[in-house]
Amino acid sequence: MTTRVLEPPFLICNPKAYLGSADTLKLATLTDELAGEFGIDVLFTAQHVDLRMVSEHTKNLTITAQHMDPIVKGRGMGFILPESLVEAGAKAVVLNHAEHQLTLDVLDATMRRAREVGLATVVCADSDAQCRAIATMGPAMMICEPTANIGTGKMDAGDYVARTTKIVKEVNPEILVIQAAGVTDGQDVANALAQGADSSGGTSGIVQNPDWRQVLTEMFTAIAEHKKNA
Amino acid sequence: MTTRVLEPPFLICNPKAYLGSADTLKLATLTDELAGEFGIDVLFTAQHVDLRMVSEHTKNLTITAQHMDPIVKGRGMGFILPESLVEAGAKAVVLNHAEHQLTLDVLDATMRRAREVGLATVVCADSDAQCRAIATMGPAMMICEPTANIGTGKMDAGDYVARTTKIVKEVNPEILVIQAAGVTDGQDVANALAQGADSSGGTSGIVQNPDWRQVLTEMFTAIAEHKKNA
Amino acid sequence: MTTRVLEPPFLICNPKAYLGSADTLKLATLTDELAGEFGIDVLFTAQHVDLRMVSEHTKNLTITAQHMDPIVKGRGMGFILPESLVEAGAKAVVLNHAEHQLTLDVLDATMRRAREVGLATVVCADSDAQCRAIATMGPAMMICEPTANIGTGKMDAGDYVARTTKIVKEVNPEILVIQAAGVTDGQDVANALAQGADSSGGTSGIVQNPDWRQVLTEMFTAIAEHKKNA
Amino acid sequence: MTTRVLEPPFLICNPKAYLGSADTLKLATLTDELAGEFGIDVLFTAQHVDLRMVSEHTKNLTITAQHMDPIVKGRGMGFILPESLVEAGAKAVVLNHAEHQLTLDVLDATMRRAREVGLATVVCADSDAQCRAIATMGPAMMICEPTANIGTGKMDAGDYVARTTKIVKEVNPEILVIQAAGVTDGQDVANALAQGADSSGGTSGIVQNPDWRQVLTEMFTAIAEHKKNA
């Protein structure tokens, strides 16, 4: 990675499968508007079926696929072709999420395909051992998440964020580390960045908040504060 | 299934992962044009990322997803949400393809989700035993394919087409049977329909033909002839 | 199936992975002793590593593997070779358990391998649709289990047992139906048999009972009563 | 790993699923006899169903399971319980073989279970990236294999053996490296050891040789020569 697809500190907004197409577009355009106002980068994921639509209606977001397969043009019924993600406007792809884990062999092959087509890789890991192993494979970004905290609205009470960020950076300081498990407000985002993370944000902490504009503004504000003080 | 999403005899055009987005759109608009001219229905599949685009640029095709997952709105990072397929314009979904097989439990759950969101199911099977078992589950359509013949350009030399079509119809005559393994031209399509199939067409026999208009016209002509003589 | 490997009504004792080798042997020899006294057949499963040991130390049990793979002699590192199960003394094999589900294609291939090597198949199913589909594939036996009740110590409160047994028998009356989800005592076994099942017994209801001899004696007694009144 | 389960240079004899129980026992007792004569350690794998039998009939072999699952005593129908492998006499377990790959999360959990029950881990990897990632996880041993060469009877023509052995040792010099892909005779074993491997031997190169005693003697001789000159 000589050029980064986005600059830290940045926000991750990862609605997973929580939103249908219309709601995804609403969240994306709102996030895009705020990203422009704050001048802060955003990694925004969407269901495959919505990627092109989100890409066409936004300008400040790094459009990111939630998964892809290591296939090449040909067979592969029902699998996700890397080339088509690029044609749809995606710049990055999340791999090996706790809810969608890959064998090491498939992860390795998919990371190679990402490099071939020019997608930045965002690879997920849980334990210290997994974080270290993945870091040696040279992803552009990593999402470190203690599986037990995903979707709980509570961050790890111990030193998970600081410890795993350090593990990754010691292996390869170029890797941008995203820490977002259990994050629900601006204070959580500030905490994650204060412990060394390059990015925070999340899924349920955003999409399940009744006021998207409010929670996103809080999170962008926390990132802007961190940036100013850096 | 009281109402059918398409009327037999119909064409299946299933480019799998052979084509990027731009080529998929070319094939879709050409097929759409010919479908209109011939007045024949078409089951057209596309990569998830291209479904909305194909839907927005065509009017005679039954837009079909190549796979979906039995998830509901919520977690499910990187999996395909049924509701979003519907929002993107899909009317049907292929499940259990030889290249993307499901456990019986997941297939059952995914067929239930398809009914909930209003997608017609197109379920694949190989051996006689698999064709019979799937037929009892009540899909709207079935693709019967001897795995050994997929992508070979050669249809089964024995009685596979007639035999498996009969097995399915004996279990449930409402199920529309697609026979397309190894089909490459109008004569193959005519043969499949003559042996009882409700639909034929294919993947490599179409996308790898250097002249899409010619091969599709041949196939539509064979279907129109069959319809006229029925 | 012209010859049955065991005669209904029979007991199923399926310790899954609850017991180490020494405890498995204790449970097997106790069950074997009681099976001899009651003159009632038993389908007894064990971890693969323990199958030969259990076979060598018992004489009244139908030794059953908890899974096998459709491989033939050759590659297949870490997978279970059907021929070796037979050499170890197994007479039957459970397939597609809720905790170990198979694609329809693999299930079909594994059932063919079982026929080739002479193992009776015991195939699991959950919903009505799954029970019907599996029944068409001609297993020797089926375990019908509503997944939600496995390991709970409570049988289905509705008509699951009677309804799914009937579904299977209507497709193929030769299939022996095992109903054991949530069964914990002799009364539960009696209930299952009264509703049409050919066999009952279970896992946690037996292995987690502090007095194996007592619970097994209860269950054998219930089966003997049912047999007498049949 | 403060204590090693076997001393390098050692032989690996991994019959995978090539042999039924009777033949596995023949190969094991022959290998055991030669291991005693040569005073050289052997990592000997067997189908789960045969592990106890092989353990009971040999004394010089490190009995090794070809796979296990990260389950604990309880549910897990058809999966391999670590504790039972130990009770059957196994001292080590192969994980993540090219024919049986695991997600990183499952591999991590299974390695933790191995440590809990006292089994040495033998973890497989293919590419440089995979070898490096696995090495960071601290297995006792690694099998480095270019997937393309498995079962071909031809070793990698380039520097795969030397290169991947070096990668692993640089991460952690305590890890014993096994290089056996495409190895068929004593010369191949000598080559592997000369390039830095701690062990060689194989599967098809041994089991498909019509004269097991001859090929094993060749391989043991090569290891003994290497040891003498070390």
XYZ file of C-alpha atoms in Angstrom, chain C residues 48 67-72 74-85 100 102 106, chain D residues 14-19 46-50 65-69 78-80 94 96-102:
49
model
C -15.221 -42.564 15.841
C -20.962 -39.257 10.881
C -18.948 -40.313 7.864
C -17.709 -38.688 4.674
C -18.381 -39.772 1.086
C -14.688 -40.307 0.356
C -13.112 -43.390 -1.206
C -7.126 -42.117 -1.206
C -6.851 -38.503 -0.203
C -9.206 -37.083 2.398
C -6.984 -36.063 5.304
C -8.991 -35.947 8.496
C -12.193 -37.248 6.927
C -13.965 -40.470 7.863
C -13.534 -43.383 5.428
C -16.689 -45.559 5.223
C -14.724 -48.808 4.754
C -12.849 -48.287 8.013
C -16.090 -47.910 9.962
C -23.541 -31.587 11.534
C -24.736 -31.782 4.922
C -23.048 -34.680 -0.134
C 0.707 -40.029 6.878
C -1.518 -42.632 5.170
C -4.505 -40.232 5.127
C -7.509 -42.257 3.940
C -5.539 -44.482 1.565
C -5.673 -47.566 3.797
C -4.219 -42.754 11.177
C -7.958 -42.501 10.629
C -9.675 -41.661 13.926
C -11.303 -45.046 14.024
C -7.876 -46.728 13.951
C -4.827 -37.704 14.666
C -5.525 -36.344 11.186
C -7.953 -33.712 12.488
C -9.956 -32.728 15.540
C -12.669 -30.214 16.383
C -20.115 -36.469 14.573
C -17.279 -34.157 15.551
C -13.961 -35.230 17.076
C -2.704 -32.372 12.321
C -5.690 -27.176 8.608
C -4.525 -29.713 6.022
C -5.014 -28.543 2.433
C -7.771 -31.156 2.151
C -9.424 -30.055 5.396
C -9.047 -26.331 5.884
C -10.221 -24.344 8.867
